[in-house]
XYZ file of C-alpha atoms in Angstrom:
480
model
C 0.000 0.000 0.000
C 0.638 3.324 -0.700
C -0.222 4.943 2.374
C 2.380 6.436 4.765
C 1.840 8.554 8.505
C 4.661 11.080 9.025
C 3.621 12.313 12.636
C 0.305 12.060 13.319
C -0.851 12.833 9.443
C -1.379 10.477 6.423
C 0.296 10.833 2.954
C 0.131 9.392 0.298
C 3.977 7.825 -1.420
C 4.341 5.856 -4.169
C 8.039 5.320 -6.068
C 8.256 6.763 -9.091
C 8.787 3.632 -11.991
C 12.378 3.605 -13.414
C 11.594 4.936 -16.960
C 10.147 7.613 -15.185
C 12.268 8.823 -13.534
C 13.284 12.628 -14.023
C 9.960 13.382 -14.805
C 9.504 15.099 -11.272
C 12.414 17.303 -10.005
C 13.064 17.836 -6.625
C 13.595 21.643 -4.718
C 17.665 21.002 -5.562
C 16.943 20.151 -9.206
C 17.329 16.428 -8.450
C 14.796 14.318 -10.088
C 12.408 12.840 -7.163
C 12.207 8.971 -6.642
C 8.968 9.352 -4.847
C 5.619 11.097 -5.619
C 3.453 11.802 -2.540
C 0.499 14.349 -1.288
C -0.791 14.906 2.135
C -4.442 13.345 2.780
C -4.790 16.545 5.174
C -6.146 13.774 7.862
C -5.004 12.119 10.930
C -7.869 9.235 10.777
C -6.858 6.358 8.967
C -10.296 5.269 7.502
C -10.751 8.751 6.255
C -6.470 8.475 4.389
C -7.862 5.067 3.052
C -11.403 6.739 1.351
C -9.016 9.650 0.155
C -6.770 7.292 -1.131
C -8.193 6.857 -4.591
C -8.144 10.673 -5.057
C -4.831 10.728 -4.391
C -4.223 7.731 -7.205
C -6.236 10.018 -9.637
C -4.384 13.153 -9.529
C -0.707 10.634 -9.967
C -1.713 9.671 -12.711
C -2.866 12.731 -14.004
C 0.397 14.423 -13.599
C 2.145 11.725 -15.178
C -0.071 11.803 -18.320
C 1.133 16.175 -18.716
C 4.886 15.002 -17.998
C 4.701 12.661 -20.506
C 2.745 14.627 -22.819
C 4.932 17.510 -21.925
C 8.478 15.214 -22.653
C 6.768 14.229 -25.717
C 5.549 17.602 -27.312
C 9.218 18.878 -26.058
C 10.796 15.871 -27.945
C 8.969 16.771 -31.354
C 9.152 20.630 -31.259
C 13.202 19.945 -31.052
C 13.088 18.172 -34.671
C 10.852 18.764 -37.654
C 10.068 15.452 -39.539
C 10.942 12.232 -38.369
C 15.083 13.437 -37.940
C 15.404 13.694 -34.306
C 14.284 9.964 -34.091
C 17.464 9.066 -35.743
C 19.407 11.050 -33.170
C 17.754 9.187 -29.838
C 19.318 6.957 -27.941
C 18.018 3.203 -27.779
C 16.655 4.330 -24.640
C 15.248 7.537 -25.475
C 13.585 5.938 -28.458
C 11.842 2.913 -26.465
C 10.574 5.498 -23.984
C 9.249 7.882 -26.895
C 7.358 4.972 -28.445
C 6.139 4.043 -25.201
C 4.392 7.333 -25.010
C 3.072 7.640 -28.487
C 1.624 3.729 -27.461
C -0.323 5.374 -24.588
C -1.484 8.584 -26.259
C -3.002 6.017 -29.594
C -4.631 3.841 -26.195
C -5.968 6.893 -24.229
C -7.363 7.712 -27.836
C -8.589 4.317 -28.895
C -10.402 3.951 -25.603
C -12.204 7.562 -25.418
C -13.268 6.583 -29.472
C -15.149 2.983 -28.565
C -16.382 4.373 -25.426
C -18.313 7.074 -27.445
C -19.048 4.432 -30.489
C -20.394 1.511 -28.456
C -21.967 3.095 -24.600
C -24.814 4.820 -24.794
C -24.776 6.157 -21.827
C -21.413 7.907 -21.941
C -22.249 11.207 -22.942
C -24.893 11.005 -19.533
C -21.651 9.830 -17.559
C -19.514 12.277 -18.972
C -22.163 15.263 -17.965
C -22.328 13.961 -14.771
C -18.758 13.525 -14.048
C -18.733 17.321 -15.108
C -21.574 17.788 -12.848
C -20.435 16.071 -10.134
C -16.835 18.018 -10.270
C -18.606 20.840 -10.529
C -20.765 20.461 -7.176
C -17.759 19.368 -5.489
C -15.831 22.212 -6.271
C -18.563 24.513 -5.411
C -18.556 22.412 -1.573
C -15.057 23.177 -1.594
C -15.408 27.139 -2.344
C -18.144 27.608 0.023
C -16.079 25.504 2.910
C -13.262 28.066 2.156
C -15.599 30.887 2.127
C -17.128 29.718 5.734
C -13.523 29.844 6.959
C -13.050 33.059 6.298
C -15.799 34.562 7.345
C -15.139 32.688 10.793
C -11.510 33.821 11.190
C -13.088 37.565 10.306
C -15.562 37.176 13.198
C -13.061 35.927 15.469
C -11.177 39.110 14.509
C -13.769 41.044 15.077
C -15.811 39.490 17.926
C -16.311 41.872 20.851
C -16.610 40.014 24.270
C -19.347 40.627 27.056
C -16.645 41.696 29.691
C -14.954 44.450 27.204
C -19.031 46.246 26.480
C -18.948 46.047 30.878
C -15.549 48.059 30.750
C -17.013 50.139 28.278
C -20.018 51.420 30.652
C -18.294 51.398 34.070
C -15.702 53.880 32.448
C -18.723 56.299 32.490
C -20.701 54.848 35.399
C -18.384 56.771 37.734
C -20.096 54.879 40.734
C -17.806 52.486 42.349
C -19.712 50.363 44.251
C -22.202 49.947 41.709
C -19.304 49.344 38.910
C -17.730 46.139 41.958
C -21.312 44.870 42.147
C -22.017 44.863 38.134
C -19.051 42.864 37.269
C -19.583 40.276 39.138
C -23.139 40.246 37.731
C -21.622 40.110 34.008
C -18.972 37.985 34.864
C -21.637 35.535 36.290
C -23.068 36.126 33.111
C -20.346 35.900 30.794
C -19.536 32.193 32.267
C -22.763 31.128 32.323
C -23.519 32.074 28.346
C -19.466 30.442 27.104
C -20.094 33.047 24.028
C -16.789 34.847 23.005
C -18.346 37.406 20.967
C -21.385 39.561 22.658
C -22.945 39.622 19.102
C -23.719 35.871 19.284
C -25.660 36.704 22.417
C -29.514 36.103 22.156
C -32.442 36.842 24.802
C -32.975 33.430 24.927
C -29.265 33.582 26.635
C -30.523 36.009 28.999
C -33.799 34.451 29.770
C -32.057 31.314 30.633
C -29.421 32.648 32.750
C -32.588 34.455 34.691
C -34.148 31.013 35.022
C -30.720 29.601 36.580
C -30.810 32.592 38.920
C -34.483 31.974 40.043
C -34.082 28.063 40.335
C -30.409 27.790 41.400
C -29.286 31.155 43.514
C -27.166 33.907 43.206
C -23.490 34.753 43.187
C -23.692 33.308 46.329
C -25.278 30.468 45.740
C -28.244 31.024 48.093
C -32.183 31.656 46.890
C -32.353 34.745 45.550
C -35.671 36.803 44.797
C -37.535 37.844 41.825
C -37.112 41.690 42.854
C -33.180 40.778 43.711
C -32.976 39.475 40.349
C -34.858 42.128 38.006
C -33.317 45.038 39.916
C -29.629 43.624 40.568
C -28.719 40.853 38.088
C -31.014 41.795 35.472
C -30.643 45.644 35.906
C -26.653 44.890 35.274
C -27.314 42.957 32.141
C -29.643 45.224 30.670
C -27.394 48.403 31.439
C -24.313 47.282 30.038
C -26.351 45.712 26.641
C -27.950 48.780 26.417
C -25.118 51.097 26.478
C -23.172 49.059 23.731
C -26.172 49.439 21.809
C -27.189 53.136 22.357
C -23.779 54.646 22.946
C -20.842 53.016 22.411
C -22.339 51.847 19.362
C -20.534 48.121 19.100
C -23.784 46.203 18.873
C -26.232 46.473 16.465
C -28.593 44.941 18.437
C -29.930 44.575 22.307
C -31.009 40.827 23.354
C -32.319 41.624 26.524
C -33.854 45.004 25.330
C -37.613 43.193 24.984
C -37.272 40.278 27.729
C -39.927 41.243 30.292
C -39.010 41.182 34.303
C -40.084 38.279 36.271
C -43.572 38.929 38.746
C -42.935 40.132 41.996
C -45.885 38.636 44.184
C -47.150 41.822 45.922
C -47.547 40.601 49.795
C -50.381 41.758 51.634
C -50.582 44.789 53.654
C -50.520 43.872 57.202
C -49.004 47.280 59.345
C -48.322 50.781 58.085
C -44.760 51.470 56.633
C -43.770 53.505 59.104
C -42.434 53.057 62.632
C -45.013 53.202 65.371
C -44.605 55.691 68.456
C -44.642 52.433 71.563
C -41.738 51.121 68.203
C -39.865 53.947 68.258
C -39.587 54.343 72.165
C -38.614 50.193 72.245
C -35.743 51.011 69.183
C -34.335 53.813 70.797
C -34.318 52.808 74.285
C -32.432 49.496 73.084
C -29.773 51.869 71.147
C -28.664 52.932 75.060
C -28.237 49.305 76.017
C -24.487 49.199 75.560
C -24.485 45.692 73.978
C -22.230 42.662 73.672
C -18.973 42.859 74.650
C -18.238 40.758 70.934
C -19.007 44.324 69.466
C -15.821 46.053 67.627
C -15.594 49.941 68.704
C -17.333 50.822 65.536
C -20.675 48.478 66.112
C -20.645 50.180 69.415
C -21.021 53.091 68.125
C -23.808 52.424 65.556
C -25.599 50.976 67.733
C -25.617 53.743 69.956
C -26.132 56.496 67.481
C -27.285 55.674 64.119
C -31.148 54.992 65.089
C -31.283 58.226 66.909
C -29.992 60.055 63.580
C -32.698 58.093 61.634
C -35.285 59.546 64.191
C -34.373 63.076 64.114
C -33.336 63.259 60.663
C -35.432 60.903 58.406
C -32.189 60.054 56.525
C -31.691 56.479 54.902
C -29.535 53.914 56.470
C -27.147 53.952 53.924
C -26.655 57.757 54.655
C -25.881 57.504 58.128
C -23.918 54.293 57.874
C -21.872 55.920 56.399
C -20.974 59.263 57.498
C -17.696 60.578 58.287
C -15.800 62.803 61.170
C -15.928 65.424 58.234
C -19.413 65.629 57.563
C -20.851 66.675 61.196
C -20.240 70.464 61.496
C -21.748 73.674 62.537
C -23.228 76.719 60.435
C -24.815 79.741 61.478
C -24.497 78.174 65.010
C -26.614 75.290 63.750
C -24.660 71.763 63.887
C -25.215 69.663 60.997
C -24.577 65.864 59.317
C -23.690 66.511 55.680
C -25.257 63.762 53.607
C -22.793 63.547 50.824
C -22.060 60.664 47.672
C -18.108 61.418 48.731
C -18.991 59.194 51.681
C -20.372 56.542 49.427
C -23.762 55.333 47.970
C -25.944 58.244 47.374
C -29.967 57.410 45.975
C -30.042 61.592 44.116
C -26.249 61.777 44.056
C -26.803 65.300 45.616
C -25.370 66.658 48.907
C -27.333 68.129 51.716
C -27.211 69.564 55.002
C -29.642 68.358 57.726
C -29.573 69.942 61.088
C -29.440 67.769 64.017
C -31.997 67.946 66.896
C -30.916 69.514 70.031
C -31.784 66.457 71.954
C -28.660 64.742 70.132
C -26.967 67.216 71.070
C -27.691 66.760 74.807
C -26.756 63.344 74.888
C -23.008 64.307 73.542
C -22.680 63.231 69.847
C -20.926 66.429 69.072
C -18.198 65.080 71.547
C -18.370 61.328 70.386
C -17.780 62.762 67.050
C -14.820 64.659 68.275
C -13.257 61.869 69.913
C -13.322 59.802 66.567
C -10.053 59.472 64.020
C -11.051 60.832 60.541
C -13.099 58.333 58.140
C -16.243 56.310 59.046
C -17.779 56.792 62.073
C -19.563 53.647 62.425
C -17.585 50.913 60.735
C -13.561 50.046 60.219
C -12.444 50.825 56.203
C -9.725 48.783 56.722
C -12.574 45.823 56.112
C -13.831 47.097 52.620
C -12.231 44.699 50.405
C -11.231 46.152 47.130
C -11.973 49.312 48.109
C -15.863 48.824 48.658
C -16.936 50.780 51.593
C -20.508 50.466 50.991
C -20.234 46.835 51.512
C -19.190 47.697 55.113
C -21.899 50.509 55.416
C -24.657 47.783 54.264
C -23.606 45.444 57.102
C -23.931 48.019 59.315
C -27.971 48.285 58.017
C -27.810 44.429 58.456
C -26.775 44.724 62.167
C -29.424 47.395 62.904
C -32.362 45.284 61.311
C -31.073 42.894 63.778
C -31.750 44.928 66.510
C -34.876 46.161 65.277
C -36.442 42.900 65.357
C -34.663 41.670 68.208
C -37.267 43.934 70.180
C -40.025 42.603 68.369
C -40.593 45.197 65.723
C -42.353 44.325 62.736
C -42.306 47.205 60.060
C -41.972 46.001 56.855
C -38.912 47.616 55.952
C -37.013 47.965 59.370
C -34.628 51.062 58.503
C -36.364 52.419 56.376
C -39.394 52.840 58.726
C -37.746 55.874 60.257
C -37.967 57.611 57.069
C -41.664 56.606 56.735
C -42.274 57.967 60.368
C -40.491 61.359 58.778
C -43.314 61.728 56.356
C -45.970 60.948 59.812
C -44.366 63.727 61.975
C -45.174 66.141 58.802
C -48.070 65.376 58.691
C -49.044 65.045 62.453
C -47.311 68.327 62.976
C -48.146 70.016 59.794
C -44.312 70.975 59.059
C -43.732 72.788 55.873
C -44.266 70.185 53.410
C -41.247 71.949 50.721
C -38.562 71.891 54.197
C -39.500 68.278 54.979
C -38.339 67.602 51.044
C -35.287 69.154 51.706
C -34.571 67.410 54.893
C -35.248 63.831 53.663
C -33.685 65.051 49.887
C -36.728 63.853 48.026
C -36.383 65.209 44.370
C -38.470 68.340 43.403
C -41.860 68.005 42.717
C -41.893 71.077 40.359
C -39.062 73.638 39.226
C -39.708 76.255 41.291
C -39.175 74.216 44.347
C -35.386 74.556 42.741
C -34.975 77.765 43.822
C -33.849 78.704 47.434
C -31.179 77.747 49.628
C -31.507 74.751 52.018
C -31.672 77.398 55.367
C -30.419 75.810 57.907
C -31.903 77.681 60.859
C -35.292 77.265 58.736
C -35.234 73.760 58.672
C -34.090 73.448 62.471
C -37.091 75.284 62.973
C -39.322 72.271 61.489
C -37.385 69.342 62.902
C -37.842 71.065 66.307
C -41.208 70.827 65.889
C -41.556 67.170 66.268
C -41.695 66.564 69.908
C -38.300 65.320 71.616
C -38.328 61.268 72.175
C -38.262 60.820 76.029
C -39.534 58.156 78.457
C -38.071 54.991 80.148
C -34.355 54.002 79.443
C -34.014 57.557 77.040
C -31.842 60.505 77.984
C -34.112 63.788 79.549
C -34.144 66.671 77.035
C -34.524 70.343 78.506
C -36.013 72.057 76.185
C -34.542 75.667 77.659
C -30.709 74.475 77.913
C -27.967 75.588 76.085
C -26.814 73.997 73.336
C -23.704 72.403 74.101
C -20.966 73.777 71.941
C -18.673 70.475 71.085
């Protein structure tokens, strides 16, 4: 047999008959002893199959060499004269090809003379090389239009880079990668074009039946407005700004239901509640607590109550954002500290009854930074990882006393909104206080007056009773 392996690849080698040799030349001029091809496979049942081929195009070459020698031979002479100047061997081969040229010709004539069906073979040998060739073409067309997309292909994780260049938000930007990167490994897609919303709706449906990042249940409303939110964001910013998608796959897939739950209490924290949360702030707590839990316990739920500000905000306030102004001391909620819902800063004045109980000289006391939790701890530089688990700790204690508010931070914010009302505070100062956005442009004009909104926050009676500090309405403010 004719078939050889060098490596792990089949070829096929044959040795080149005597009389024929000098027919092939090697790359040194040399005439070759051996005619071979590569079968291009490294299956041997496949290098058998393409065996024949291979047989096929030998021969073939041999017929134009010795049609070439021969046509060479007779263009040197005119007449019959060179024959006399051959060698015995020369001659013998020469009439050796002029045998096979007058049997290739014999044959072709009585195959057209005596089968019928030759001219139908012949047109379908034609056709058949044809189609093949046109196989071949369209293989070699796929192949490049592959290697052009894998030239071109534009993965998940570079569109993510793209957005949280102009995100700006840190935390969010740390949260959203891992969210695409969950994404990314789930889908195995190199290119982000090749991404469909039937992708995305699957990943969902892995999020909803198998957990999160962490591998824990996750909810419908964690999914839609974290994992979801990410996905859409970054798809939607390749497609609308940076412009290297032509098309969004999650742009039409609809959020997952969030079961509404029933109704049960109001939203806001109760007044017996907000006597029970406060008096368990003085309780000084375990002796586990770090410094920095201490201290939130002790403070942060009396800010909430005096100031209506969200958790996040006072989680994670700073030495440098409690100061005084026109006399009146202030917490300045600010997104320098961290997570921010308006990304606007604002000044809230701080009830004299804080004042009594000595925050001003707890806050003196303190090294700069967070007040209420250790930045050393914020791994990869995300603080408001450590200002969330300082919410965690404080819905802890809120329904360690046995409160049940639906949201159990939040509720001081809702009890904001009940003081206005109860007290009939100047709706457009309350705004200002909690930072609610505008309702209307002209509420855009106007400082934020201190002194003005002290007014309105002292309006809301001081919280006193069993286990709370006394507040004297008529003493002097202490100054640090």
């Amino acid at each position: 047999m004719y078939l050889k392996r060098r490596g792990a690849v089949y070829y096929y080698r044959r040795p080149i008959p005597k009389k024929h040799i000098g027919l092939w030349l090697g790359p040194s001029g040399k005439p070759r002893k051996e005619w071979g091809i590569s079968l291009r496979t490294k299956d041997r049942s496949t290098a058998i199959d393409r065996m024949e081929g291979a047989a096929r195009q030998y021969r073939t070459e041999l017929d134009a060499k010795l049609k070439e020698r021969a046509d060479a031979s007779s263009a040197a002479s005119s007449g019959w004269s060179f024959i006399e100047r051959m060698s015995r061997d020369e001659f013998d081969y020469w009439l050796e090809c002029q045998e096979y040229e007058e049997q290739r010709t014999d044959e072709l004539e009585w195959q057209q003379e005596n089968d019928p069906l030759w001219a139908e073979r012949t047109a379908l040998a034609t056709e058949t090389s044809a189609l093949r060739q046109k196989r071949e073409d369209a293989e070699i067309h796929r192949e490049i239009k592959l290697e052009e997309r894998r030239a071109n292909a534009v993965p998940i994780m570079d569109l993510f880079e793209d957005w949280a260049s102009e995100s700006g938000k840190p935390d969010t930007v740390a949260a959203y990668r891992s969210y695409l990167q969950h994404f990314t490994d789930y889908v195995g897609k190199a290119d982000a074009n090749d991404v469909t919303e039937d992708d995305i709706a699957g990943w969902r449906n892995t999020l909803r039946n198998g957990g999160g990042l962490s591998g824990e249940k996750i909810s419908n409303r964690t999914i839609n407005g974290a994992y979801m939110c990410a996905v859409k964001a970054v798809f939607r910013h390749a497609c609308k700004e940076s412009r290297r998608l032509r098309n969004d796959p999650a742009r039409d897939l609809p959020a997952l239901r969030v079961q509404t739950k029933a109704k049960l209490r109001p939203n806001s924290i109760l007044d017996d509640e907000a006597l029970l949360l406060l008096a368990d702030a003085m309780e000084p707590g375990s002796e586990r607590l770090s410094p920095h839990r201490k201290s939130a316990k002790r403070w942060c739920q009396w800010i909430m109550a005096y100031t209506g500000a969200r958790v996040l905000e006072v989680a994670q306030l700073r030495k440098e954002d409690i100061g005084k102004k026109k006399g009146v001391a202030y917490v300045r909620i600010t997104p320098e500290a961290g997570k921010n819902k308006t990304e606007c800063a604002r000044l809230v004045p701080l009830h004299p009854h804080l004042l009594q109980q000595g925050f001003l000289r707890f806050v003196e006391a303190q090294p700069e930074g967070p007040l209420f939790y250790d930045p050393a701890l914020g791994r990869g530089g995300r603080l408001a990882s450590q200002a969330k688990k300082v919410g965690g700790y404080l819905c802890e204690r809120v329904r360690a006393v046995g409160v049940t508010v639906p949201q159990p931070n939040h509720g001081w914010r809702h009890r904001m909104e009940t003081m206005n009302n109860r007290y009939e505070l100047r709706d457009k100062v309350v705004r200002q206080i909690l930072g609610h956005g505008q309702r209307d442009s002209n509420e855009g004009y106007g400082d934020d007056e201190l002194p003005t909104m002290l007014r309105e926050i002292q309006r809301i009676p001081a919280y006193v009773g069993p286990g709370l500090p006394p507040f004297d309405p008529d003493a002097e403010v202490p100054a640090s």
